[in-house]
C-alpha positions as a LaTeX table, in Angstrom:
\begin{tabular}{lrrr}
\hline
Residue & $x$ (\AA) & $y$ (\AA) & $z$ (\AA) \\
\hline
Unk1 & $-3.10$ & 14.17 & 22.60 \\
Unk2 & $-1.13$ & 12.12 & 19.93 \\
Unk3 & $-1.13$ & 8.42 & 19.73 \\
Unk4 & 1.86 & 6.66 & 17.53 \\
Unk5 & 2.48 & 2.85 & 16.79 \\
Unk6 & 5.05 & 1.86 & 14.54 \\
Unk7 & 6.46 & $-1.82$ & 13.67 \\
Unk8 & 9.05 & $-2.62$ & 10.65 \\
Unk9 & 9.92 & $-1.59$ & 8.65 \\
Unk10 & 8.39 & 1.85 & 9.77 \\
Unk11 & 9.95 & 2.33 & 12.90 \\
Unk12 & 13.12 & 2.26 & 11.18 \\
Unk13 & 12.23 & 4.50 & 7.84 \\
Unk14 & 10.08 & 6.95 & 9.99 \\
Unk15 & 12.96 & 7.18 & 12.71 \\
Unk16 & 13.23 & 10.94 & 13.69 \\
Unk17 & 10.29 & 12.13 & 11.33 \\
Unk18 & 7.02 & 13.43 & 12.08 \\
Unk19 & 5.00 & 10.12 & 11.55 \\
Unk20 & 1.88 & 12.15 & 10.70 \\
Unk21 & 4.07 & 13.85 & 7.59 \\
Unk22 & 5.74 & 10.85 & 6.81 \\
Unk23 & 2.27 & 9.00 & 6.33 \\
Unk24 & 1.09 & 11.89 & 4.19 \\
Unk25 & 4.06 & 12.18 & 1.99 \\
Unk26 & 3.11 & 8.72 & 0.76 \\
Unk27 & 2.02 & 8.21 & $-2.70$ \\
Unk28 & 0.18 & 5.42 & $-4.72$ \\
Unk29 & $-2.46$ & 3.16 & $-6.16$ \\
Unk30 & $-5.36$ & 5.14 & $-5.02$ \\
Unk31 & $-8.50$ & 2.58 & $-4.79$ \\
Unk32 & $-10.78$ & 4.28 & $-2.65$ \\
Unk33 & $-11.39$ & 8.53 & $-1.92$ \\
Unk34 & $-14.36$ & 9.71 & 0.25 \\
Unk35 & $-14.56$ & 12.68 & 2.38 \\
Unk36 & $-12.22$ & 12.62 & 4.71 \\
Unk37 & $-10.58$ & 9.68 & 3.57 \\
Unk38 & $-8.10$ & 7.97 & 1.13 \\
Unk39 & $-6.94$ & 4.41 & 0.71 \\
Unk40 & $-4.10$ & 3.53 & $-1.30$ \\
Unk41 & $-1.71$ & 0.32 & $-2.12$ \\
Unk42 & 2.07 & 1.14 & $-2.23$ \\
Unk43 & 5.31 & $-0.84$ & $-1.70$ \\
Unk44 & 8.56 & $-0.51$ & $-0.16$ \\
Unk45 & 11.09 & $-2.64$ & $-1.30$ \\
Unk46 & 8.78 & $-5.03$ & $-3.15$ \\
Unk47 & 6.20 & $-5.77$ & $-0.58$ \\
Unk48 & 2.63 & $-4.12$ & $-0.77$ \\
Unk49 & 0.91 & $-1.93$ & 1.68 \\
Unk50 & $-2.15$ & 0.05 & 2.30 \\
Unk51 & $-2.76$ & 3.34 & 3.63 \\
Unk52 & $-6.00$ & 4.54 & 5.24 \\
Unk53 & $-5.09$ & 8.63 & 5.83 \\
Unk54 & $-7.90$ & 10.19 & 8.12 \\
Unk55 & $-8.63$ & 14.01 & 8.17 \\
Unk56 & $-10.86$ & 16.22 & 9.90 \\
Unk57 & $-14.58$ & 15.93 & 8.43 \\
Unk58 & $-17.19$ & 18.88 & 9.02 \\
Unk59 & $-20.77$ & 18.64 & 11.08 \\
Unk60 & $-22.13$ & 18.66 & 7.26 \\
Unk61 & $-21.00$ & 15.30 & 7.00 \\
Unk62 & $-21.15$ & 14.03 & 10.21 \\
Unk63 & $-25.36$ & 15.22 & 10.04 \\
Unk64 & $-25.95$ & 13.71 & 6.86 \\
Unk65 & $-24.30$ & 10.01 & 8.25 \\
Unk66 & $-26.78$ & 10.02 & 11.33 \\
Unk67 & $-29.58$ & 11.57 & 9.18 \\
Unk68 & $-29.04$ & 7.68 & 6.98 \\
Unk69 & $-28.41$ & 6.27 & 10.62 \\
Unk70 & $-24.94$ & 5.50 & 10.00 \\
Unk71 & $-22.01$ & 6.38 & 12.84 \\
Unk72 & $-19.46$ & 8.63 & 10.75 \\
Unk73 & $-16.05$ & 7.14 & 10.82 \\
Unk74 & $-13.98$ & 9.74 & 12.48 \\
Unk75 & $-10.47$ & 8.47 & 12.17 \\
Unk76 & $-8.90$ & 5.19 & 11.96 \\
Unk77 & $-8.81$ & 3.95 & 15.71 \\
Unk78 & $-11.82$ & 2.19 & 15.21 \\
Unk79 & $-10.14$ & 0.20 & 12.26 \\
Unk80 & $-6.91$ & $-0.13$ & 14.22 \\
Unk81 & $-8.91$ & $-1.39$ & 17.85 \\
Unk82 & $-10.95$ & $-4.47$ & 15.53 \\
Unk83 & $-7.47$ & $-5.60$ & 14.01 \\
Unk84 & $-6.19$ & $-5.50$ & 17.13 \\
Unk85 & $-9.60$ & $-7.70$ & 18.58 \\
Unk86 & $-9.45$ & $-9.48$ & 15.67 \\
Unk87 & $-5.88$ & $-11.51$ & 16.43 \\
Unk88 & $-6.70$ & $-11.34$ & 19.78 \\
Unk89 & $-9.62$ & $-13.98$ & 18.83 \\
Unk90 & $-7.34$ & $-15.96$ & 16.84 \\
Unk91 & $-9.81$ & $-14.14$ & 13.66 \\
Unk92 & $-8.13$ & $-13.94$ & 9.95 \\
Unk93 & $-7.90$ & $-10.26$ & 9.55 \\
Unk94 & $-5.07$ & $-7.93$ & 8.16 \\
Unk95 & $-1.99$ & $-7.11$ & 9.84 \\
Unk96 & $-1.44$ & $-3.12$ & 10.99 \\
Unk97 & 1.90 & $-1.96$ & 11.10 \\
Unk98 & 2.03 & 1.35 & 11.44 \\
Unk99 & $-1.18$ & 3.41 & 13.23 \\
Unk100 & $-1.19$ & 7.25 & 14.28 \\
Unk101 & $-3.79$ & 9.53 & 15.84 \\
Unk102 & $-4.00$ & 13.02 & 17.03 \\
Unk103 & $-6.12$ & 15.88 & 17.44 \\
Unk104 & $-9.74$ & 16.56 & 18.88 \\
Unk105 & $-13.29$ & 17.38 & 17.44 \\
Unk106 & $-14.05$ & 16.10 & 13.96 \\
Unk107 & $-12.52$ & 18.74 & 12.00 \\
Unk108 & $-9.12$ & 18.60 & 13.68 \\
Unk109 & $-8.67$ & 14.95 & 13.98 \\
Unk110 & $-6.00$ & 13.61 & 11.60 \\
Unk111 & $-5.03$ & 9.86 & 11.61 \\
Unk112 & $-3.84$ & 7.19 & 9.52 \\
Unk113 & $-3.30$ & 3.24 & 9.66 \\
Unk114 & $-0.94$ & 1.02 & 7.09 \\
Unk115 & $-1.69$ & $-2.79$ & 7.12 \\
Unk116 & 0.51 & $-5.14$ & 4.75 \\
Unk117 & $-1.26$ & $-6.44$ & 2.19 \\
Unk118 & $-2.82$ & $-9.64$ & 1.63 \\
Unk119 & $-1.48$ & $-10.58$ & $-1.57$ \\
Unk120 & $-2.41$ & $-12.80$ & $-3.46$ \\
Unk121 & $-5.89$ & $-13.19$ & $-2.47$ \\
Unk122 & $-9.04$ & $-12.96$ & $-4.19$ \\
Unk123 & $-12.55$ & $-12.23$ & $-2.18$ \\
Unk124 & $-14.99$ & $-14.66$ & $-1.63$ \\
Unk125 & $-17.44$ & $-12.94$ & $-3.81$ \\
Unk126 & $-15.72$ & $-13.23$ & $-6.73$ \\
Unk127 & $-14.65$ & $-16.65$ & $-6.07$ \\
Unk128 & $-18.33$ & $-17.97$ & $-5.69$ \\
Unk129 & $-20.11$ & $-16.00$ & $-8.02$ \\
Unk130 & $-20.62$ & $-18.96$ & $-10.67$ \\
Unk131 & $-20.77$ & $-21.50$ & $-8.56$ \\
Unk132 & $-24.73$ & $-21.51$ & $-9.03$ \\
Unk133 & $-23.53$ & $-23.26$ & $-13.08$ \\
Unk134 & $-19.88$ & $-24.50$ & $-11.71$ \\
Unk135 & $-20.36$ & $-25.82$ & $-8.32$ \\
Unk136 & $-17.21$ & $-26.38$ & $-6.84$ \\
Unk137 & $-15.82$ & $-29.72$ & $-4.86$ \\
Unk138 & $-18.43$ & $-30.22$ & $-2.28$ \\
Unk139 & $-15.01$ & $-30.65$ & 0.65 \\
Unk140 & $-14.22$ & $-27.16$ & $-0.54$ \\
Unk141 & $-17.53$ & $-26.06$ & $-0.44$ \\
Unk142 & $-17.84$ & $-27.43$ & 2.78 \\
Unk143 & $-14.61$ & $-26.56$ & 4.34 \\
Unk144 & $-15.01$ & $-22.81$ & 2.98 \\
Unk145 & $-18.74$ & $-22.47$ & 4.80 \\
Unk146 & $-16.87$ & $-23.97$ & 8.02 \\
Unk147 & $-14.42$ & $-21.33$ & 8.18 \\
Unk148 & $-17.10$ & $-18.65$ & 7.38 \\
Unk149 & $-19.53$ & $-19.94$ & 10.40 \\
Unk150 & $-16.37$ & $-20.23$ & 12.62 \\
Unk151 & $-15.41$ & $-16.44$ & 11.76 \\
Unk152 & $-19.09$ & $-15.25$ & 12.10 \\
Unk153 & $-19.56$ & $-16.96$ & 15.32 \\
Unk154 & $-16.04$ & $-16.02$ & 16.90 \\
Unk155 & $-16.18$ & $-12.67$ & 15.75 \\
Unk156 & $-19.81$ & $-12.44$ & 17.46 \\
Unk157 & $-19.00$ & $-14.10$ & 20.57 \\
Unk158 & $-15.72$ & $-11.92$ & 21.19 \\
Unk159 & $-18.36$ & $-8.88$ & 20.96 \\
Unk160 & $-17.65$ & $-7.28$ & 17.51 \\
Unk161 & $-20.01$ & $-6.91$ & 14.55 \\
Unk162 & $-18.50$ & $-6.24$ & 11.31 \\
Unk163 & $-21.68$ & $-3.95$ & 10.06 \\
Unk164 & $-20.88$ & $-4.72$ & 6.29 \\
Unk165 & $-20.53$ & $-8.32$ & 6.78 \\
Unk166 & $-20.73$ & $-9.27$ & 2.84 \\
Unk167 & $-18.88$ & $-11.98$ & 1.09 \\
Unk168 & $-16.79$ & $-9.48$ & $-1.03$ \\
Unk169 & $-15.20$ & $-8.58$ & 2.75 \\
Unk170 & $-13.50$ & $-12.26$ & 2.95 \\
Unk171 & $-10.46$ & $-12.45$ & 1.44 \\
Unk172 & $-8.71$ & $-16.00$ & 0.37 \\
Unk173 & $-5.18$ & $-16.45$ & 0.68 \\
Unk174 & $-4.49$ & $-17.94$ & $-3.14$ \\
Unk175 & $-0.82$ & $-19.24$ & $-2.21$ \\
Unk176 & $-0.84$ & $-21.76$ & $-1.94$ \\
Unk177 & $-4.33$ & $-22.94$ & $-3.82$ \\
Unk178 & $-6.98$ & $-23.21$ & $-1.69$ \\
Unk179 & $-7.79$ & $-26.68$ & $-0.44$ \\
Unk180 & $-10.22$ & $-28.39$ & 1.87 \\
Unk181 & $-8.13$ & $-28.62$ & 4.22 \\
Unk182 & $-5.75$ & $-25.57$ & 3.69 \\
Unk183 & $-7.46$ & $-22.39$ & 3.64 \\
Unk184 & $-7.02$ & $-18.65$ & 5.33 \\
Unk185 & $-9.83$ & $-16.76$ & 5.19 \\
Unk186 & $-9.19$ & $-13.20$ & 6.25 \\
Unk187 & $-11.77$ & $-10.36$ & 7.23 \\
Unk188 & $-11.35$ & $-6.71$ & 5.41 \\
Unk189 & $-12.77$ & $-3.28$ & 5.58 \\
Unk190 & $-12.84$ & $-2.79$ & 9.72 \\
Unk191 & $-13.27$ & 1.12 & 10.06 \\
Unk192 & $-17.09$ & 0.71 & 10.56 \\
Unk193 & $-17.09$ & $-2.43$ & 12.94 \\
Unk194 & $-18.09$ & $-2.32$ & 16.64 \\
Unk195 & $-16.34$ & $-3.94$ & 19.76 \\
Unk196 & $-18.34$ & $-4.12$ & 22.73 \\
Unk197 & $-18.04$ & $-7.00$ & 25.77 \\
Unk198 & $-21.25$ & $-8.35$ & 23.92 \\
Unk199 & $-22.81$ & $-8.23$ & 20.51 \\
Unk200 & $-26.07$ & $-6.99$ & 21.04 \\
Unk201 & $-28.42$ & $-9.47$ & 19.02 \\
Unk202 & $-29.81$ & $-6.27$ & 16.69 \\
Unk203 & $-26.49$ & $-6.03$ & 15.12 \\
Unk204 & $-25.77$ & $-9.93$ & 15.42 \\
Unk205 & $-28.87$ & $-10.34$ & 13.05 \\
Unk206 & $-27.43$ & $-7.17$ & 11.01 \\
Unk207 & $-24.02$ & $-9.20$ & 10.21 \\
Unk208 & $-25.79$ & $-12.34$ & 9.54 \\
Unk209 & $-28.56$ & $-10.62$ & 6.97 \\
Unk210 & $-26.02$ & $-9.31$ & 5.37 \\
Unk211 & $-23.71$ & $-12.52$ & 5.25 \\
Unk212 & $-27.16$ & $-14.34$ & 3.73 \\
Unk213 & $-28.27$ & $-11.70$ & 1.10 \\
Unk214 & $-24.42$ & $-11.80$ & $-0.15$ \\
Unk215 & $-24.89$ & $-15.49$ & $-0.43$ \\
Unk216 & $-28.18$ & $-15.62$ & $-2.00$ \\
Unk217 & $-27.50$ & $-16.70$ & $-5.50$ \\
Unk218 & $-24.18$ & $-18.61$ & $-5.11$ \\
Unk219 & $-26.17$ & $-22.03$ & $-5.13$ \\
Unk220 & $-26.13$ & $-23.22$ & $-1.17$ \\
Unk221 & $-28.21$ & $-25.86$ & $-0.99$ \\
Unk222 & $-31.27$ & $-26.33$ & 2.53 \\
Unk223 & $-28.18$ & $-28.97$ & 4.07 \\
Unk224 & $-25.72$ & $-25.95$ & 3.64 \\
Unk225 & $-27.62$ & $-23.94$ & 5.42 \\
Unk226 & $-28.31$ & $-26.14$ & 7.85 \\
Unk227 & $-24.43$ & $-26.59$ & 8.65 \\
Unk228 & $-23.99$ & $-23.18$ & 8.61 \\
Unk229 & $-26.27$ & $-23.10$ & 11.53 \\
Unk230 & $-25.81$ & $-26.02$ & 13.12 \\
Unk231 & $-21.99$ & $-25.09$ & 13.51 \\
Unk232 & $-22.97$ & $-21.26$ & 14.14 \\
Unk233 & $-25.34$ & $-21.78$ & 16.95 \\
Unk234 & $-24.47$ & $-23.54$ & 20.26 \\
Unk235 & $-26.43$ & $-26.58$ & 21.77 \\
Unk236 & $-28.58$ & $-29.38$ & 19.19 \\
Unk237 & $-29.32$ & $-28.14$ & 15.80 \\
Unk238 & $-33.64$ & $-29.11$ & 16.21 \\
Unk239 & $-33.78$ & $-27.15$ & 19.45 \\
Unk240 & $-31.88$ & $-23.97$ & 17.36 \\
Unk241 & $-34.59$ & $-23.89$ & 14.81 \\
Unk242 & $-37.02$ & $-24.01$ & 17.25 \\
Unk243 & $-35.77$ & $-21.22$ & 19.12 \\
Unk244 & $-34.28$ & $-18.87$ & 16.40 \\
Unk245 & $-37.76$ & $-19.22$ & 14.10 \\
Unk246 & $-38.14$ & $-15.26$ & 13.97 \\
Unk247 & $-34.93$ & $-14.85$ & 13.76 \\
Unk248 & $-34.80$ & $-17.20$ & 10.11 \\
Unk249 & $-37.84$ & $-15.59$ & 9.00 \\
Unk250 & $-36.26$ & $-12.03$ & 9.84 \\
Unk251 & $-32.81$ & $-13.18$ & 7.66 \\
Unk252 & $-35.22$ & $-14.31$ & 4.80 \\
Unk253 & $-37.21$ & $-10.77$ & 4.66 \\
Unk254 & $-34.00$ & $-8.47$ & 5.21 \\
Unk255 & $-31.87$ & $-10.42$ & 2.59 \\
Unk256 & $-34.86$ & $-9.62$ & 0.21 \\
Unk257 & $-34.80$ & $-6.45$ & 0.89 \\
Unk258 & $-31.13$ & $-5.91$ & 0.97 \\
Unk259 & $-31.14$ & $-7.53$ & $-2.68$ \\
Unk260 & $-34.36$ & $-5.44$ & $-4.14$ \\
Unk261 & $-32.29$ & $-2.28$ & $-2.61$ \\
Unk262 & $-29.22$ & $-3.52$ & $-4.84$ \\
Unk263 & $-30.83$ & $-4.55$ & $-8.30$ \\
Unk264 & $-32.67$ & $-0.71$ & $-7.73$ \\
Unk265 & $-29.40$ & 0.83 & $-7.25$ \\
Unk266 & $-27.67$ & $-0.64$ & $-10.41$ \\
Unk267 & $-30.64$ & $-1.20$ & $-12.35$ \\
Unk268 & $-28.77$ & 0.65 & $-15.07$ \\
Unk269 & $-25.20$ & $-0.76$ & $-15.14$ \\
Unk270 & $-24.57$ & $-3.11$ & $-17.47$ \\
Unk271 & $-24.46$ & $-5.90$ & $-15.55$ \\
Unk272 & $-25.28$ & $-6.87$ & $-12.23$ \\
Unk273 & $-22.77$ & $-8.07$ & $-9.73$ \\
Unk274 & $-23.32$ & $-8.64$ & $-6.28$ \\
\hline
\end{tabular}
């Protein structure tokens, strides 16, 4: 069974090919090459792209992702169904423009997905990551943890949870400048999320850890956190603190954890970056 979606300017360049060889005879930037998976920028006629290009993986692999309790991404469906939940939403996320899937069983399975690129943008790690010594303009401060919440919450409420739901996974549009009250904030790196008529509140909390421990040291003050929920959780901000107690003291453990995990892991790079 063979699934094929093509918009422009693909449907025109890939016209009477084999989309699956087309996509494979592309070359590029690579910027990221796992098993069973490469990413690449490229262009075509000035304007960037990416490439995800899916292969079979073995049961090796497959094992050794559920032995660490991850799901194994198989192909890039999964990638290609959140965009697709994403817009639906009205949620900043990238555009997919050409998506193809075929074969069964993990070692036969060959797919690939192409997304224009969000250029220029830089993520919202990098943007914040001195704003602990620089603070920025409290509006843009403000207007930039608005967006977030509203993201977080939509995202949760349409039933999908991001499962790597860091700061370095936003992406700001820098054209034009970023301003309180002009910014596009767009969510990255799908292939792992899940979409389900409800987010269950285990992976809910999961997104939201991970949102907080990526935000630990980039200055937010008690009141910003206090917006963040207020505008995250429905109903009067005292009766959300009330009910969500364990929940805040569960964020406060697993984004310690998350960050004595990290410093361990690149205890001996030169410098640490979150």
């Amino acid at each position: 069974m063979s699934t094929v979606v093509l918009a422009e300017p693909f449907a025109t360049l890939w016209a009477g090919r084999d989309p699956f060889a087309a996509a494979a005879a592309l070359t590029g930037t690579v910027v990221r090459e796992l098993e069973g998976r490469r990413t690449f920028r490229f262009e075509i006629d000035g304007r960037g792209y990416y490439a995800k290009l899916h292969r079979g993986i073995g049961w090796g692999e497959i094992l050794e992702n559920l032995v660490r309790g991850r799901l194994p991404v198989l192909g890039a469906e999964n990638e290609w169904r959140a965009i697709q939940a994403f817009h639906a939403h009205g949620l900043g996320t990238m555009t997919a423009v050409a998506f193809g899937d075929r074969g069964s069983g993990p070692a036969r399975r060959e797919s690939f997905l192409i997304t224009e690129a969000l250029e220029p943008t830089t993520d919202l790690d990098a943007f914040t990551r001195d704003w602990a010594d620089n603070p920025p303009p409290v509006a843009l401060k403000r207007a930039l943890l608005r967006e977030v919440t509203r993201i977080a919450r939509g995202m949760h409420e349409a039933g999908i949870n991001h499962r790597d739901f860091y700061l370095v996974h936003f992406l700001l549009d820098l054209d034009p400048p970023p301003a309180p009250d002009r910014l596009r904030l767009s969510v990255i790196d799908l292939h792992r999320a899940q979409l389900r008529e409800r987010t269950p509140r285990r992976w809910r909390d999961k997104d939201l850890a991970a949102l907080y421990f990526s935000a630990l040291d980039i200055g937010l003050t008690r009141r910003d956190k206090l917006r963040f929920l207020r505008d995250y959780f429905p109903g009067p901000l005292r009766d959300t603190l009330k009910r969500e107690a364990r929940l805040f003291a569960h964020l406060e453990r697993e984004a310690a954890r998350l960050k004595r995990r990290y410093e361990r892991k690149f205890a001996h790079r030169p410098a640490l970056q979150r």
